[in-house]
Amino acid sequence: MPETAPPRIVTVDLAGRSYEIRIGRGLLAEAGSAISAVSAARAVLVVTDTHVAGYHLPVLERALDAAGIRRHALILPPGEATKSWPQLERLVEAILAARLERGDLVIALGGGVIGDLAGFAAAIARRGMRFVQVPTTLLAQVDSSVGGKTGINSPHGKNLVGAFHQPALVLADTALLDTLSPREMRAGYAELAKYGLIDRPDFFEWLEQGAWRGIFSGGPEREEAIAIACTAKAAIVARDETETGDRALLNLGHTFGHALEALTGYDGTRLVHGEGVAIGMAMAHRFSQNLGLCAQEVPSRVAAHLEAVGLPTRLADVPGGIGTPEAILDVIRQDKKVARGTLTFILTRGIGQSFIARDVPAEKVLAFLAAEAG
Ligand code: GLY
């Protein structure tokens, strides 16, 4: 896609809080005018991490200067540990110290950690400020920057403290993905493929027939795929913003995936979130087949595609091992998506035919895990 191609625009339709996701190459350099078009903010605080700041902060700062917007920046350490009470306090105090008013903006420049933290700080500073997401990873561009889930981790678990707070704008500059490591791209790709597996079989087929290569290499398939993923997510968020129903579909692969992340101590050298989701999605399809819900070729097709991209699909793919089936089930039981002790899974009847299954018997999960571990 040439640098000048117009951005693709996906709208998240939420009555008085609707907003645009703008997707395209080079959007960071035009961020000032895009922000001015949706906000009368005269000042902003950009929150980012040391890693992303080195690559992208100067471009954003120049864009804000060109639009005459007063700017401040807070640069935090990279990594999951930044989604914490101490860094939240630091960020909220920085917002207040910068004398931002309620009509001013917080800008999240980074991946899911920065986006979740910045969104939550914006939700509580001055009883609620608006914020803009500028996601710099594929995972953040197709998932975490869209839909308004914000928050931090607690010693009791991930994402246990937070708020639903929708951004005013999402600017997904797809050129920023050129600086990601192949592993980080693959991890984001798992979340991208998820939308095909939830309810867009044509999208999954397009990906597996070769579009995935263009997504990785920066071809026009990248913008196309991100726009389709964001459209899919926007549709789900518009009908169930606070996850009382259908939004749980977005957790396809996450029940198993979260358990694996917890059992590896959230050690990103062993398993990153997207890799856990890839294994979890492959397992959810095998579990569905094991329960007689879908044909045998469905899980094979899912695993074959994820493996073609270079993603893990089995418990045995986690370096250093993962513990017993009982240990995995124990972590699944503690997951916040377990309601009143019953197990909820996203299962499927075929490619793109996922559904929410409540009351899944624990003994069936255990038997499946034993077979997977064997
Ligand atoms: N990442 C899942 C959701 O936004 O609901």
mmCIF file of N, CA and C in Angstrom, residues 117-183:
data_model
loop_
_atom_site.group_PDB
_atom_site.id
_atom_site.type_symbol
_atom_site.label_atom_id
_atom_site.label_comp_id
_atom_site.label_asym_id
_atom_site.label_seq_id
_atom_site.Cartn_x
_atom_site.Cartn_y
_atom_site.Cartn_z
ATOM 1 N N LEU A 117 -3.227 0.097 30.691
ATOM 2 C CA LEU A 117 -2.878 0.972 31.818
ATOM 3 C C LEU A 117 -3.345 2.403 31.548
ATOM 4 N N ALA A 118 -3.055 2.915 30.357
ATOM 5 C CA ALA A 118 -3.409 4.302 30.026
ATOM 6 C C ALA A 118 -4.922 4.487 30.025
ATOM 7 N N GLY A 119 -5.639 3.490 29.491
ATOM 8 C CA GLY A 119 -7.097 3.584 29.460
ATOM 9 C C GLY A 119 -7.679 3.624 30.863
ATOM 10 N N PHE A 120 -7.120 2.827 31.748
ATOM 11 C CA PHE A 120 -7.632 2.799 33.121
ATOM 12 C C PHE A 120 -7.302 4.107 33.851
ATOM 13 N N ALA A 121 -6.073 4.604 33.642
ATOM 14 C CA ALA A 121 -5.711 5.896 34.256
ATOM 15 C C ALA A 121 -6.652 6.990 33.754
ATOM 16 N N ALA A 122 -6.966 6.962 32.452
ATOM 17 C CA ALA A 122 -7.883 7.965 31.905
ATOM 18 C C ALA A 122 -9.284 7.801 32.493
ATOM 19 N N ALA A 123 -9.665 6.561 32.784
ATOM 20 C CA ALA A 123 -11.009 6.323 33.339
ATOM 21 C C ALA A 123 -11.156 6.922 34.732
ATOM 22 N N ILE A 124 -10.055 6.984 35.483
ATOM 23 C CA ILE A 124 -10.187 7.424 36.884
ATOM 24 C C ILE A 124 -9.623 8.820 37.147
ATOM 25 N N ALA A 125 -8.717 9.315 36.316
ATOM 26 C CA ALA A 125 -8.158 10.650 36.564
ATOM 27 C C ALA A 125 -9.253 11.694 36.336
ATOM 28 N N ARG A 126 -9.376 12.611 37.231
ATOM 29 C CA ARG A 126 -10.406 13.665 37.142
ATOM 30 C C ARG A 126 -11.791 13.072 36.868
ATOM 31 N N ARG A 127 -12.061 11.927 37.447
ATOM 32 C CA ARG A 127 -13.338 11.189 37.279
ATOM 33 C C ARG A 127 -13.658 10.871 35.823
ATOM 34 N N GLY A 128 -12.620 10.739 35.020
ATOM 35 C CA GLY A 128 -12.854 10.271 33.653
ATOM 36 C C GLY A 128 -12.413 11.264 32.605
ATOM 37 N N MET A 129 -11.337 10.911 31.900
ATOM 38 C CA MET A 129 -10.860 11.731 30.783
ATOM 39 C C MET A 129 -10.926 10.890 29.515
ATOM 40 N N ARG A 130 -10.891 11.528 28.381
ATOM 41 C CA ARG A 130 -10.883 10.774 27.133
ATOM 42 C C ARG A 130 -9.444 10.346 26.809
ATOM 43 N N PHE A 131 -9.346 9.295 26.028
ATOM 44 C CA PHE A 131 -8.005 8.842 25.646
ATOM 45 C C PHE A 131 -8.006 8.297 24.227
ATOM 46 N N VAL A 132 -6.812 8.274 23.658
ATOM 47 C CA VAL A 132 -6.625 7.802 22.279
ATOM 48 C C VAL A 132 -5.650 6.628 22.317
ATOM 49 N N GLN A 133 -6.000 5.589 21.587
ATOM 50 C CA GLN A 133 -5.117 4.430 21.491
ATOM 51 C C GLN A 133 -4.295 4.532 20.206
ATOM 52 N N VAL A 134 -2.983 4.436 20.355
ATOM 53 C CA VAL A 134 -2.103 4.322 19.187
ATOM 54 C C VAL A 134 -1.349 2.992 19.342
ATOM 55 N N PRO A 135 -1.994 1.897 18.960
ATOM 56 C CA PRO A 135 -1.401 0.571 19.189
ATOM 57 C C PRO A 135 -0.214 0.313 18.273
ATOM 58 N N THR A 136 0.844 -0.234 18.845
ATOM 59 C CA THR A 136 2.081 -0.427 18.075
ATOM 60 C C THR A 136 2.405 -1.905 17.847
ATOM 61 N N THR A 137 1.536 -2.798 18.311
ATOM 62 C CA THR A 137 1.744 -4.230 18.029
ATOM 63 C C THR A 137 0.525 -4.745 17.266
ATOM 64 N N LEU A 138 0.716 -5.861 16.568
ATOM 65 C CA LEU A 138 -0.418 -6.446 15.843
ATOM 66 C C LEU A 138 -1.498 -6.863 16.840
ATOM 67 N N LEU A 139 -1.067 -7.432 17.960
ATOM 68 C CA LEU A 139 -2.039 -7.869 18.960
ATOM 69 C C LEU A 139 -2.898 -6.697 19.449
ATOM 70 N N ALA A 140 -2.260 -5.570 19.702
ATOM 71 C CA ALA A 140 -3.013 -4.407 20.174
ATOM 72 C C ALA A 140 -3.884 -3.830 19.053
ATOM 73 N N GLN A 141 -3.409 -3.895 17.810
ATOM 74 C CA GLN A 141 -4.201 -3.312 16.706
ATOM 75 C C GLN A 141 -5.462 -4.115 16.425
ATOM 76 N N VAL A 142 -5.430 -5.427 16.673
ATOM 77 C CA VAL A 142 -6.619 -6.231 16.360
ATOM 78 C C VAL A 142 -7.435 -6.595 17.588
ATOM 79 N N ASP A 143 -6.909 -6.320 18.787
ATOM 80 C CA ASP A 143 -7.665 -6.761 19.953
ATOM 81 C C ASP A 143 -7.686 -5.736 21.085
ATOM 82 N N SER A 144 -6.552 -5.563 21.768
ATOM 83 C CA SER A 144 -6.634 -4.855 23.056
ATOM 84 C C SER A 144 -6.947 -3.367 22.936
ATOM 85 N N SER A 145 -6.639 -2.736 21.797
ATOM 86 C CA SER A 145 -6.902 -1.290 21.714
ATOM 87 C C SER A 145 -8.371 -0.995 21.404
ATOM 88 N N VAL A 146 -9.109 -2.025 21.031
ATOM 89 C CA VAL A 146 -10.502 -1.850 20.596
ATOM 90 C C VAL A 146 -11.445 -2.438 21.635
ATOM 91 N N GLY A 147 -12.474 -1.705 22.004
ATOM 92 C CA GLY A 147 -13.518 -2.314 22.835
ATOM 93 C C GLY A 147 -13.578 -1.850 24.268
ATOM 94 N N GLY A 148 -12.566 -1.080 24.719
ATOM 95 C CA GLY A 148 -12.707 -0.404 25.997
ATOM 96 C C GLY A 148 -12.403 -1.206 27.244
ATOM 97 N N LYS A 149 -11.794 -2.385 27.111
ATOM 98 C CA LYS A 149 -11.367 -3.076 28.343
ATOM 99 C C LYS A 149 -10.063 -2.446 28.795
ATOM 100 N N THR A 150 -10.039 -1.922 30.014
ATOM 101 C CA THR A 150 -8.815 -1.294 30.531
ATOM 102 C C THR A 150 -8.543 -1.852 31.919
ATOM 103 N N GLY A 151 -7.313 -1.762 32.382
ATOM 104 C CA GLY A 151 -7.065 -2.222 33.740
ATOM 105 C C GLY A 151 -5.622 -2.598 33.994
ATOM 106 N N ILE A 152 -5.427 -3.099 35.206
ATOM 107 C CA ILE A 152 -4.094 -3.535 35.648
ATOM 108 C C ILE A 152 -4.218 -4.932 36.267
ATOM 109 N N ASN A 153 -3.069 -5.520 36.572
ATOM 110 C CA ASN A 153 -3.050 -6.822 37.229
ATOM 111 C C ASN A 153 -2.993 -6.644 38.740
ATOM 112 N N SER A 154 -3.411 -7.670 39.460
ATOM 113 C CA SER A 154 -3.302 -7.687 40.917
ATOM 114 C C SER A 154 -2.457 -8.902 41.285
ATOM 115 N N PRO A 155 -1.883 -8.920 42.494
ATOM 116 C CA PRO A 155 -1.214 -10.164 42.912
ATOM 117 C C PRO A 155 -2.183 -11.352 42.858
ATOM 118 N N HIS A 156 -3.509 -11.091 42.853
ATOM 119 C CA HIS A 156 -4.492 -12.181 42.777
ATOM 120 C C HIS A 156 -4.700 -12.681 41.352
ATOM 121 N N GLY A 157 -4.250 -11.952 40.353
ATOM 122 C CA GLY A 157 -4.422 -12.431 38.975
ATOM 123 C C GLY A 157 -4.388 -11.289 37.979
ATOM 124 N N LYS A 158 -4.397 -11.683 36.689
ATOM 125 C CA LYS A 158 -4.303 -10.678 35.625
ATOM 126 C C LYS A 158 -5.631 -9.969 35.402
ATOM 127 N N ASN A 159 -5.578 -8.689 35.120
ATOM 128 C CA ASN A 159 -6.747 -7.896 34.701
ATOM 129 C C ASN A 159 -7.880 -7.903 35.727
ATOM 130 N N LEU A 160 -7.549 -8.046 36.999
ATOM 131 C CA LEU A 160 -8.617 -8.130 38.001
ATOM 132 C C LEU A 160 -9.063 -6.759 38.492
ATOM 133 N N VAL A 161 -8.345 -5.704 38.128
ATOM 134 C CA VAL A 161 -8.725 -4.346 38.533
ATOM 135 C C VAL A 161 -8.860 -3.524 37.261
ATOM 136 N N GLY A 162 -10.024 -2.934 37.033
ATOM 137 C CA GLY A 162 -10.130 -2.170 35.793
ATOM 138 C C GLY A 162 -11.512 -1.591 35.574
ATOM 139 N N ALA A 163 -11.721 -1.105 34.369
ATOM 140 C CA ALA A 163 -12.993 -0.462 34.024
ATOM 141 C C ALA A 163 -13.224 -0.612 32.526
ATOM 142 N N PHE A 164 -14.486 -0.588 32.132
ATOM 143 C CA PHE A 164 -14.778 -0.438 30.707
ATOM 144 C C PHE A 164 -14.732 1.059 30.418
ATOM 145 N N HIS A 165 -13.841 1.453 29.548
ATOM 146 C CA HIS A 165 -13.710 2.873 29.211
ATOM 147 C C HIS A 165 -13.278 2.945 27.746
ATOM 148 N N GLN A 166 -14.170 3.430 26.895
ATOM 149 C CA GLN A 166 -13.897 3.402 25.456
ATOM 150 C C GLN A 166 -12.981 4.551 25.046
ATOM 151 N N PRO A 167 -12.053 4.293 24.122
ATOM 152 C CA PRO A 167 -11.218 5.390 23.613
ATOM 153 C C PRO A 167 -12.035 6.344 22.746
ATOM 154 N N ALA A 168 -11.465 7.518 22.485
ATOM 155 C CA ALA A 168 -12.111 8.483 21.591
ATOM 156 C C ALA A 168 -11.721 8.212 20.145
ATOM 157 N N LEU A 169 -10.629 7.476 19.955
ATOM 158 C CA LEU A 169 -10.080 7.224 18.619
ATOM 159 C C LEU A 169 -9.020 6.135 18.738
ATOM 160 N N VAL A 170 -8.943 5.283 17.727
ATOM 161 C CA VAL A 170 -7.836 4.313 17.651
ATOM 162 C C VAL A 170 -7.103 4.588 16.341
ATOM 163 N N LEU A 171 -5.801 4.831 16.440
ATOM 164 C CA LEU A 171 -4.981 5.060 15.243
ATOM 165 C C LEU A 171 -4.044 3.876 15.081
ATOM 166 N N ALA A 172 -4.351 2.998 14.137
ATOM 167 C CA ALA A 172 -3.534 1.802 13.915
ATOM 168 C C ALA A 172 -2.643 2.031 12.702
ATOM 169 N N ASP A 173 -1.428 2.501 12.973
ATOM 170 C CA ASP A 173 -0.464 2.733 11.889
ATOM 171 C C ASP A 173 0.222 1.404 11.590
ATOM 172 N N THR A 174 -0.129 0.818 10.454
ATOM 173 C CA THR A 174 0.349 -0.532 10.147
ATOM 174 C C THR A 174 1.832 -0.566 9.802
ATOM 175 N N ALA A 175 2.428 0.593 9.507
ATOM 176 C CA ALA A 175 3.875 0.617 9.231
ATOM 177 C C ALA A 175 4.660 0.351 10.515
ATOM 178 N N LEU A 176 4.049 0.638 11.676
ATOM 179 C CA LEU A 176 4.766 0.421 12.934
ATOM 180 C C LEU A 176 5.052 -1.063 13.159
ATOM 181 N N LEU A 177 4.262 -1.925 12.519
ATOM 182 C CA LEU A 177 4.456 -3.363 12.710
ATOM 183 C C LEU A 177 5.734 -3.849 12.035
ATOM 184 N N ASP A 178 6.290 -3.025 11.135
ATOM 185 C CA ASP A 178 7.532 -3.425 10.447
ATOM 186 C C ASP A 178 8.683 -3.610 11.431
ATOM 187 N N THR A 179 8.606 -2.971 12.609
ATOM 188 C CA THR A 179 9.717 -3.078 13.567
ATOM 189 C C THR A 179 9.508 -4.206 14.583
ATOM 190 N N LEU A 180 8.387 -4.939 14.481
ATOM 191 C CA LEU A 180 8.153 -6.027 15.449
ATOM 192 C C LEU A 180 9.019 -7.239 15.146
ATOM 193 N N SER A 181 9.335 -7.992 16.183
ATOM 194 C CA SER A 181 10.055 -9.252 15.956
ATOM 195 C C SER A 181 9.086 -10.247 15.332
ATOM 196 N N PRO A 182 9.612 -11.239 14.581
ATOM 197 C CA PRO A 182 8.719 -12.251 14.000
ATOM 198 C C PRO A 182 7.870 -12.931 15.079
ATOM 199 N N ARG A 183 8.440 -13.144 16.252
ATOM 200 C CA ARG A 183 7.681 -13.823 17.315
ATOM 201 C C ARG A 183 6.496 -12.966 17.756
#
